[in-house]
C-alpha angles and dihedrals in degrees: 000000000000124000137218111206113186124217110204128163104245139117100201123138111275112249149144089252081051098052090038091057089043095045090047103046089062128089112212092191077078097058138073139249108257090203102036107017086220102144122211093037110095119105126173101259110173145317138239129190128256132181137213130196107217120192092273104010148034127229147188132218134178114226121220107229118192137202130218112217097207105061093014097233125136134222135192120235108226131166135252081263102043111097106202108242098024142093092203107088118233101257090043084057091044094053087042089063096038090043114103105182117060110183095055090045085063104038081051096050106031098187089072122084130198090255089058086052099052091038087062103051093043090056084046094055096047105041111022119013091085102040085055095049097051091060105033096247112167119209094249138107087286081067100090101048091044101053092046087047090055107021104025092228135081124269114286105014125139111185115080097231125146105264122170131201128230137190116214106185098162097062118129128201102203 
């Protein structure tokens, strides 16, 4: 399985009814296949649930997944936020590396534990740390074009699978 993650200039809270009025204004028929390039080929084909911890919740979306009828493979849409493979959500990653007292980050977002903590910035330090080093990336907003720019893959994942970026700039919160 690819995945399609979309990039998109908003702040809104993050929510299923978010994700639901971002997923049905695209048009898929637009993008291109990660795995195949073919364009035109891409139709909505199921769901599956995924949850994310935020720093005082938990919540549960269901992620579109398409399916290009050219090569038959499947790929899950996921926003800018999302990590694949993960139920932290990617700012909250983000504030865990940079974070440098560990005792009043959790006190200020209760849903965390230490293990989560300590899971993060390993992860950090094996994975990431040195790519962006090699290439002066600071942790900032400029993060998530840059690592798909240089690693094809969104910060802090780990697994190697395709996943394509792509720019919505018609989308419309009512």
């Amino acid at each position: 399985m690819c995945m399609i993650t979309l990039y998109y200039e908003n702040d809104n809270i993050f929510n299923q009814d978010t994700y639901d009025k971002i997923i049905n204004q695209l048009d898929f028929l637009t993008f291109k296949c990660p795995e195949c390039s073919h364009s035109g080929c891409l139709i909505k084909h199921a769901r599956y649930s995924r949850s994310f911890r935020l720093s005082n919740s938990v919540i549960t979306v269901n992620i579109v997944r398409v399916l290009c009828k050219e090569c038959g493979k499947t790929h899950a849409v996921l926003l800018y936020g999302f990590v694949p493979y993960s139920q932290i959500l990617l700012n909250d990653q983000i504030e865990i590396i940079k974070s440098d007292n560990d005792e009043k980050y959790l006190s200020d977002n209760p849903n965390f534990d230490m293990s989560d903590l300590k899971h993060i910035r390993k992860q950090f330090n094996l994975y990431w740390k040195q790519r962006l080093l090699s290439h002066s990336i600071p942790l900032d907003q400029s993060l998530l074009i840059t690592c798909f720019k240089f690693f094809s893959r969104q910060f802090m994942q780990i697994k190697t699978t395709i996943n394509s970026l792509q720019h919505v700039t018609h989308i419309r919160f009512f």
